[in-house]
mmCIF file of C-alpha atoms and ligand atoms in Angstrom:
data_model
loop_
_atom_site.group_PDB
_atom_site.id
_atom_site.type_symbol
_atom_site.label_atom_id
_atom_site.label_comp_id
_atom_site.label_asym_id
_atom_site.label_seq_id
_atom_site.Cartn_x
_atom_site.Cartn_y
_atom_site.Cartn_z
ATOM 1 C CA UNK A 528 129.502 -75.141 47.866
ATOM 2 C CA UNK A 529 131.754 -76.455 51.242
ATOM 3 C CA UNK A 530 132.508 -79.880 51.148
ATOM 4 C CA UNK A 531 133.066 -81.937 54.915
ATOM 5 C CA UNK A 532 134.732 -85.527 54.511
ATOM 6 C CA UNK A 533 133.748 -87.676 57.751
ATOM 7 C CA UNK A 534 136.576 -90.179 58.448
ATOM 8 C CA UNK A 535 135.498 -92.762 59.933
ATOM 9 C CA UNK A 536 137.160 -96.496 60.555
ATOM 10 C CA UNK A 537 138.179 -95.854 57.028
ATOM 11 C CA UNK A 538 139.118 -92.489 55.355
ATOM 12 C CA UNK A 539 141.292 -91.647 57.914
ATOM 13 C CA UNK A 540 143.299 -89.520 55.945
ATOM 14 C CA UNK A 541 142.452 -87.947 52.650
ATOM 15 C CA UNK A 542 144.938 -88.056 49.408
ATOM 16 C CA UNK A 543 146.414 -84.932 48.506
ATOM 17 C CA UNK A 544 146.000 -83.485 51.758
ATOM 18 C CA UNK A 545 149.346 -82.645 53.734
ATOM 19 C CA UNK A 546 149.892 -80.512 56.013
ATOM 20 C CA UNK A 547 150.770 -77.846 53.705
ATOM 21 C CA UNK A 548 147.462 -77.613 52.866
ATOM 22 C CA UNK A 549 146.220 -76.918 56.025
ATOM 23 C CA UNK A 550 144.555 -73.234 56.402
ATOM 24 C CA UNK A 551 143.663 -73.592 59.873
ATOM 25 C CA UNK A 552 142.269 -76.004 62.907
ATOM 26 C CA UNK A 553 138.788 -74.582 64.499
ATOM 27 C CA UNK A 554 137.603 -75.554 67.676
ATOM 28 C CA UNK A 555 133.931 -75.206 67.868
ATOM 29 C CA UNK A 556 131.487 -75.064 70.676
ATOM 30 C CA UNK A 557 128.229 -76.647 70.481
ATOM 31 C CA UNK A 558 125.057 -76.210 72.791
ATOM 32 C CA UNK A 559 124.894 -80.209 72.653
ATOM 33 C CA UNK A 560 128.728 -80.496 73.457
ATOM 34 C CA UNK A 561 132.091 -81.502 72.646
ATOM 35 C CA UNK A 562 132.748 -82.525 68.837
ATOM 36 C CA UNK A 563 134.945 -85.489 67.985
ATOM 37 C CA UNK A 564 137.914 -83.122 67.712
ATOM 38 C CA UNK A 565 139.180 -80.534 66.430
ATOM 39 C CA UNK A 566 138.100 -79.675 62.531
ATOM 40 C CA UNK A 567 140.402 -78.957 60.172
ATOM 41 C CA UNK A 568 139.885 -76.651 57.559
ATOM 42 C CA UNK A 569 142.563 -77.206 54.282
ATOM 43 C CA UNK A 570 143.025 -75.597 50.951
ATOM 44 C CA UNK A 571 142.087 -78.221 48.484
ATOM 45 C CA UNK A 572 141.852 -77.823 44.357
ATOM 46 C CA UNK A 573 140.896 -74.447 45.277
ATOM 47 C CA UNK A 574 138.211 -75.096 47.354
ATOM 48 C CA UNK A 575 137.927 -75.157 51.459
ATOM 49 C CA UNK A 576 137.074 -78.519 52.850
ATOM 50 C CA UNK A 577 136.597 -79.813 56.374
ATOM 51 C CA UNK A 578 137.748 -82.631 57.402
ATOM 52 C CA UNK A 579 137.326 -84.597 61.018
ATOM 53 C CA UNK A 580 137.066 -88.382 62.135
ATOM 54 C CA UNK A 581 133.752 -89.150 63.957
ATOM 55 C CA UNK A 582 136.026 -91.281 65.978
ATOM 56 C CA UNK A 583 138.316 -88.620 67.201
ATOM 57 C CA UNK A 584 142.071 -88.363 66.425
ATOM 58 C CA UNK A 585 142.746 -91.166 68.277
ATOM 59 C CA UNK A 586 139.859 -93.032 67.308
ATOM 60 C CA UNK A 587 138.644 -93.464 70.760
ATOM 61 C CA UNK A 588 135.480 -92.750 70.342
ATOM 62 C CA UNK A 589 132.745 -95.953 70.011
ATOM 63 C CA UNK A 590 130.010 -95.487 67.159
ATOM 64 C CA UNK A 591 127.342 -95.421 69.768
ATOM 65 C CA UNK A 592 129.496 -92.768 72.079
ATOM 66 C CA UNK A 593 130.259 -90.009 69.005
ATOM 67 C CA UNK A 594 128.216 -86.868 69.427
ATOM 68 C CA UNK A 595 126.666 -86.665 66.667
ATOM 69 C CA UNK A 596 124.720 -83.390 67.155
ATOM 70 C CA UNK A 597 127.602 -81.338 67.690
ATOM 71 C CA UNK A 598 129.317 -82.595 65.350
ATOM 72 C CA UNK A 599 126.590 -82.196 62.657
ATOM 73 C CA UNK A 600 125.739 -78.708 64.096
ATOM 74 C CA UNK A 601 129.409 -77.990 64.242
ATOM 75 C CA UNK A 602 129.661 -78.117 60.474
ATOM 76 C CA UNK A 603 126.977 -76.208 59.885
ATOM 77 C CA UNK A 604 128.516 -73.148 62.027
ATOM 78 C CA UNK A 605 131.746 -74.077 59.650
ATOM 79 C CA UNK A 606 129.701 -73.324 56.485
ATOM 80 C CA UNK A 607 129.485 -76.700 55.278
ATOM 81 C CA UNK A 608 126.963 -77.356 52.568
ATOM 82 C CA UNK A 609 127.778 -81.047 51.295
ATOM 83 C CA UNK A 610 129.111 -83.680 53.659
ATOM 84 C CA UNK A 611 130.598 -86.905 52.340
ATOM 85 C CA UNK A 612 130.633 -89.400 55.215
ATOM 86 C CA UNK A 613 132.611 -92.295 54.982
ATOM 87 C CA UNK A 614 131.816 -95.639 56.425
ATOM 88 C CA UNK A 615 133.268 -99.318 56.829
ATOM 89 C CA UNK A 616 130.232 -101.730 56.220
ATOM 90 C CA UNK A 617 129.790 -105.549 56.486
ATOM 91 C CA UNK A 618 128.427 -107.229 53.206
ATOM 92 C CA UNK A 619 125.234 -108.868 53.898
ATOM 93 C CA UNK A 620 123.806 -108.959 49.859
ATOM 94 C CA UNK A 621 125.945 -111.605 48.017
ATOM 95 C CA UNK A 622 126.644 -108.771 45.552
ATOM 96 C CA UNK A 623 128.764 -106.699 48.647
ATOM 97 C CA UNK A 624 131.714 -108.560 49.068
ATOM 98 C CA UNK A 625 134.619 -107.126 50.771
ATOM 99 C CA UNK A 626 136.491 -104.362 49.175
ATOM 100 C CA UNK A 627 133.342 -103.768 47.382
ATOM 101 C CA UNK A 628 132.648 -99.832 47.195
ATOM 102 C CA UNK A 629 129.254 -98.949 47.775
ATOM 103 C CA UNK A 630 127.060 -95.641 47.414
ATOM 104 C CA UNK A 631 123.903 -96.628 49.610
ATOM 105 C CA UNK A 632 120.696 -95.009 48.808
ATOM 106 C CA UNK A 633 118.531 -96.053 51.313
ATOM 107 C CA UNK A 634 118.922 -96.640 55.194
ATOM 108 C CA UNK A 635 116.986 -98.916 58.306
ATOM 109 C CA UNK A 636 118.175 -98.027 61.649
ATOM 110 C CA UNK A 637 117.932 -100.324 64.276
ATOM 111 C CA UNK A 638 120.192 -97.981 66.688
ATOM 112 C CA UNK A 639 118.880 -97.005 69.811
ATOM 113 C CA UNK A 640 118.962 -94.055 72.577
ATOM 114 C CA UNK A 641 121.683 -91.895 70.519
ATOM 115 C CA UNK A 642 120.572 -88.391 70.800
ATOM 116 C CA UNK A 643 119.331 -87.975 67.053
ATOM 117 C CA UNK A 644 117.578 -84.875 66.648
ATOM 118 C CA UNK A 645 117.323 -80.981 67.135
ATOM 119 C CA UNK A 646 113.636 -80.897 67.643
ATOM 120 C CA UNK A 647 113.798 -80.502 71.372
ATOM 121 C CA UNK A 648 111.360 -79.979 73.879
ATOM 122 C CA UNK A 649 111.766 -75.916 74.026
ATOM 123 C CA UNK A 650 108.440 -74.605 72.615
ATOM 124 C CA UNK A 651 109.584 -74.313 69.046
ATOM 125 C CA UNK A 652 107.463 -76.179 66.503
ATOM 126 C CA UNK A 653 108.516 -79.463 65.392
ATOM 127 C CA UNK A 654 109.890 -79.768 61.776
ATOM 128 C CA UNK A 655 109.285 -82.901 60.571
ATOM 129 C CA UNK A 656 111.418 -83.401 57.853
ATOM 130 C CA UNK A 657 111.298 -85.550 54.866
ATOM 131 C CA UNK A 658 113.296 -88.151 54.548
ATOM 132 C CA UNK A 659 111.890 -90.660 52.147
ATOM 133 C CA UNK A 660 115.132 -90.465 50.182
ATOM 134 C CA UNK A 661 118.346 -89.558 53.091
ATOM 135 C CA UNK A 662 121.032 -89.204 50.761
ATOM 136 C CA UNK A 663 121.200 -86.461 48.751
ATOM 137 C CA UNK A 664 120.774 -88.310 45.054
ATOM 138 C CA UNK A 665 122.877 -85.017 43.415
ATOM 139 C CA UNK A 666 126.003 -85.916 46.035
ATOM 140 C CA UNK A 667 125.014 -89.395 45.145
ATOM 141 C CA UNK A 668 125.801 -89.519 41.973
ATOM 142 C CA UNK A 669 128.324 -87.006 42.336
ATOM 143 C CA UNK A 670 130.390 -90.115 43.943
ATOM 144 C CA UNK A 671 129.295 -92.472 41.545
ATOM 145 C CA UNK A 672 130.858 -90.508 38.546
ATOM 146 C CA UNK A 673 134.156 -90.079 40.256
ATOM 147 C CA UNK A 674 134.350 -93.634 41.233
ATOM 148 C CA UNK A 675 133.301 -94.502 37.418
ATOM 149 C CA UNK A 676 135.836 -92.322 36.336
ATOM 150 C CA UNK A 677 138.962 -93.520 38.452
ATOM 151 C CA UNK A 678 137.997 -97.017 36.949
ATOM 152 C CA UNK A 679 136.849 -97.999 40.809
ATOM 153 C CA UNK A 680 134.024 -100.402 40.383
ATOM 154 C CA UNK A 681 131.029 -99.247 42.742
ATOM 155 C CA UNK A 682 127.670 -100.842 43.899
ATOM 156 C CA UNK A 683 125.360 -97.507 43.007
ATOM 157 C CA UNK A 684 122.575 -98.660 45.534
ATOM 158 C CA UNK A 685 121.690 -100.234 48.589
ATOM 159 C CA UNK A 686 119.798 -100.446 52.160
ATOM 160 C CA UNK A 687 122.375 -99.460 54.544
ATOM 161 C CA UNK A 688 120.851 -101.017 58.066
ATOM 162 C CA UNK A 689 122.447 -99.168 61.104
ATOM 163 C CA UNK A 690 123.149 -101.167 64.303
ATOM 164 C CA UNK A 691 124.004 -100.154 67.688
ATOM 165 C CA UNK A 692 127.428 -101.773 67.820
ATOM 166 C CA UNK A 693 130.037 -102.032 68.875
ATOM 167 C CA UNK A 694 129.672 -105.294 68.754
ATOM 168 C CA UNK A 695 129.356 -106.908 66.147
ATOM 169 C CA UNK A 696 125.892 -108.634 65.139
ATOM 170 C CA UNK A 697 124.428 -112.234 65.855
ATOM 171 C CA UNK A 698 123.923 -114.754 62.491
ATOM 172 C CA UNK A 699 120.236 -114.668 63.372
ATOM 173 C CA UNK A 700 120.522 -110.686 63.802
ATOM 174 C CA UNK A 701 121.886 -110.074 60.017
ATOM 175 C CA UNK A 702 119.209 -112.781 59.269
ATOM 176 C CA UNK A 703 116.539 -110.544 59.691
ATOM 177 C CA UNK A 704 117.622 -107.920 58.630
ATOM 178 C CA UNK A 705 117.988 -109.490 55.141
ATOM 179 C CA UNK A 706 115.014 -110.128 55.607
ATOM 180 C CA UNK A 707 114.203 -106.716 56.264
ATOM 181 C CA UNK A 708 116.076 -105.379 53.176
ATOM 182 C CA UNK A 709 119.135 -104.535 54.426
ATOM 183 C CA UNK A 710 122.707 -105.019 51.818
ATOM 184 C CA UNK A 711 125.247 -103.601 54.185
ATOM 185 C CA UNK A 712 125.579 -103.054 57.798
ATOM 186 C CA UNK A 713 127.351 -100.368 59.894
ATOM 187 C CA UNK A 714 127.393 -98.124 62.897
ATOM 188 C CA UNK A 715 127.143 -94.678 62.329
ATOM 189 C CA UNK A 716 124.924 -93.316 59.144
ATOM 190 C CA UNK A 717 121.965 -92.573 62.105
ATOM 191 C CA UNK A 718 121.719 -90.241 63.410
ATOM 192 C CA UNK A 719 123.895 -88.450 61.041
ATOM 193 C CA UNK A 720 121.840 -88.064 57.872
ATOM 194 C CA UNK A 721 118.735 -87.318 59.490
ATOM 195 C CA UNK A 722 120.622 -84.648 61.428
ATOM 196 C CA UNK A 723 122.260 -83.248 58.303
ATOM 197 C CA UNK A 724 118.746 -83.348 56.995
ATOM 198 C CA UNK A 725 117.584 -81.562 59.643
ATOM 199 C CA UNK A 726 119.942 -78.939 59.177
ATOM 200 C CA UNK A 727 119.852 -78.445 55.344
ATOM 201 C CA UNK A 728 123.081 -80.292 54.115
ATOM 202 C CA UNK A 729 123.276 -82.444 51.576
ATOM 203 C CA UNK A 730 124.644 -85.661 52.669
ATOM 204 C CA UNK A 731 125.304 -88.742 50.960
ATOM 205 C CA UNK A 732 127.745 -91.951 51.914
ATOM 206 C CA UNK A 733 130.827 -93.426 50.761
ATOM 207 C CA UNK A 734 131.324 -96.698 51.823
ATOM 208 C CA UNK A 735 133.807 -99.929 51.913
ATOM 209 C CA UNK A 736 132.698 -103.560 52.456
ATOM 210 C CA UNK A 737 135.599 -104.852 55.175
ATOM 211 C CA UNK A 738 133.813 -108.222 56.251
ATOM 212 C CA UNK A 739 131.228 -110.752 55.494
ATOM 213 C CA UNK A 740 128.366 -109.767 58.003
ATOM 214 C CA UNK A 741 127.683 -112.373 60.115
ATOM 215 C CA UNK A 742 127.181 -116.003 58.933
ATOM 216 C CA UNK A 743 127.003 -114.513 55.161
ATOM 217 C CA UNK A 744 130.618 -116.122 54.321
ATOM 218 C CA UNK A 745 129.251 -117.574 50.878
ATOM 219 C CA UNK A 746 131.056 -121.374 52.149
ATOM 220 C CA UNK A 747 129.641 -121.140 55.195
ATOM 221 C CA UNK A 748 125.809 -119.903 54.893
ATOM 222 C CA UNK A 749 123.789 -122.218 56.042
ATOM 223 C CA UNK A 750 125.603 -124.916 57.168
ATOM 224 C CA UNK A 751 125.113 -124.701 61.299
ATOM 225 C CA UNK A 752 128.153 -126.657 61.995
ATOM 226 C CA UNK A 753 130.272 -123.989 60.073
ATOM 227 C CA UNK A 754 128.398 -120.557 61.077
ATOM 228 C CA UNK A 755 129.719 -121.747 64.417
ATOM 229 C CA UNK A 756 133.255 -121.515 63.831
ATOM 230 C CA UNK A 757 133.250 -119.096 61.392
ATOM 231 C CA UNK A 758 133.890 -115.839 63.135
ATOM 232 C CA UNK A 759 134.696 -112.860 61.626
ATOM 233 C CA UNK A 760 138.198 -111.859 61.513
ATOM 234 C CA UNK A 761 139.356 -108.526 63.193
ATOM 235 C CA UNK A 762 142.788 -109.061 61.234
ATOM 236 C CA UNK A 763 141.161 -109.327 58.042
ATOM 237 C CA UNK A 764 138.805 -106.262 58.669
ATOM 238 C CA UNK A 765 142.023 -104.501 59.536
ATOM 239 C CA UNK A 766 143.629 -105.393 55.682
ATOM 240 C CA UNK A 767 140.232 -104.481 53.932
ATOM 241 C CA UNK A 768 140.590 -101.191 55.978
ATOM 242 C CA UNK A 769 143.862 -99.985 54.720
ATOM 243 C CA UNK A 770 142.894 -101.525 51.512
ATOM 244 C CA UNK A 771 139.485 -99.684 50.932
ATOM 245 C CA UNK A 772 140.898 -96.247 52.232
ATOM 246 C CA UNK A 773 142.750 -95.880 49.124
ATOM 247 C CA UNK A 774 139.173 -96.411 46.594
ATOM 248 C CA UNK A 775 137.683 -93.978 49.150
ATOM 249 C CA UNK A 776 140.834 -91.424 48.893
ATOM 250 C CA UNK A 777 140.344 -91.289 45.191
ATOM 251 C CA UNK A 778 136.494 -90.669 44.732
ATOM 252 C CA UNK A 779 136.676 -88.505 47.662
ATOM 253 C CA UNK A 780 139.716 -86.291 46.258
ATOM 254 C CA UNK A 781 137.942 -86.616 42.845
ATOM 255 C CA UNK A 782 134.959 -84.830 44.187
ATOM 256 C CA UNK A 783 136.177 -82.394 46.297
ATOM 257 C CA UNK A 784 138.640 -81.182 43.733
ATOM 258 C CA UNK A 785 135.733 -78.952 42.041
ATOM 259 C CA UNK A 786 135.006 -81.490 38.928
ATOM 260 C CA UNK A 787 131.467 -82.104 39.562
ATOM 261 C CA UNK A 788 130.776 -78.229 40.015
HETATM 262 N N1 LIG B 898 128.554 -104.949 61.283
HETATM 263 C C1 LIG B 898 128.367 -103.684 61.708
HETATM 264 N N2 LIG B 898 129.223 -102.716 61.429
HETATM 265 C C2 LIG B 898 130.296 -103.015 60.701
HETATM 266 C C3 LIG B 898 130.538 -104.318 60.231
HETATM 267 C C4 LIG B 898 129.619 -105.334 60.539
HETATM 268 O O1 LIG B 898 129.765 -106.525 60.157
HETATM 269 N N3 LIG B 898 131.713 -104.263 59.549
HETATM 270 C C5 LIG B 898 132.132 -102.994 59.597
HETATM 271 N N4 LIG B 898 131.299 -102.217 60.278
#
């Protein structure tokens, strides 16, 4: 077992993990491009982990602009066999609030022209996959546990709609998707599961509620006067950013560190 941590927004670092820990930094090339970055490969607990932000090390890089097929693919040439992504959602179930923790189970994507498979058109069969279920429910719970057991309370399911971004969404936007299903919305699970599907890694997502979605401030739903002025605040995302990287840190570390062997 080879665990990869995605950073994201949040999860930019990992606790525990200095530079002392560092084994090496591999560069890999891709047929379907540049990575994000660089990975970096440290000693952790024993184990070898990966680590690299989708965003790049400058965090440059737009959801809709990250390569996700190299990056996917890239991991896979690293040996990676489980890959905890982390993600920075907006709450759109009353039961998501901001520094919630949440461990979707279940995904819509409404994202659009990101290159999001490997079946291409070179006269090799397509493989459809299966993806009735795209996180891996073993990883899954794996999470769960260690958020249990650091006393972090965690949502253990929900629909995890995907949008294009990087904008954020319209009022009438997170409407339907409500209305659709959807609990949380974010950038960046799609492509990525389906490609680590595609390529035979379990996958599963760690995520932090940093904002009301759109027009779901509980005060201000569905008063029209209010859903006008209520924006969302890029200062307060900010707080619930640094805030929720230090639940992630500690179910991440918790997992990683070999306990759920
Ligand atoms: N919408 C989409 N992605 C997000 C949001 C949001 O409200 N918050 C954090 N990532």
């Amino acid at each position: 077992m080879k665990y990869a941590v995605i950073g994201g927004s949040v999860l930019t670092q990992i606790d525990g993990l200095e530079a002392d820990n560092i084994l090496h930094e591999e560069i890999i090339r891709t047929p379907y491009g540049q990575t994000s970055s660089a990975f970096t490969v440290y000693q952790y607990a024993g184990n070898e982990l990966v680590y690299f932000n989708r965003h790049g090390k400058t965090h440059t890089i737009a959801p809709h602009q990250v390569n996700y097929r190299a990056n996917m693919y890239a991991l896979k040439q690293l040996g990676v066999t489980h890959v905890i992504a982390s993600a920075a959602v907006g709450g759109i179930h009353t039961e998501m609030p901001p520094l919630q923790c949440v461990i979707p189970d279940q995904i819509i994507d409404y994202s659009y022209a990101r290159e999001h498979t490997y079946n291409e058109k070179n006269n090799q069969e397509v493989k459809h996959i299966d993806f009735s279920y795209p996180f891996t429910e073993s990883l899954r719970q794996r999470l769960i546990s260690a958020a249990f057991s650091q006393h972090i309370n965690c949502r253990t399911w929900a629909t995890y709609g995907v949008t294009q971004g990087p904008r954020l969404e319209t009022v009438a936007e997170i409407r339907r998707m409500q209305n659709d299903g959807c609990d949380i919305v974010g950038m960046t699970a799609m492509p990525e599961a389906a490609l680590a599907r595609e390529l035979e890694m379990a996958y599963a997502s760690c995520a932090i509620v940093v904002n009301w979605a759109a027009g779901k401030m509980p005060s201000v739903e569905n008063t029209t006067e209010n859903i006008v002025r209520d924006v969302i605040s890029v200062q307060q995302i900010k707080t619930c950013i640094e805030k929720g990287n230090k639940q992630l840190q500690k179910i991440v570390s918790f997992v990683v560190s070999g306990e759920f062997c």
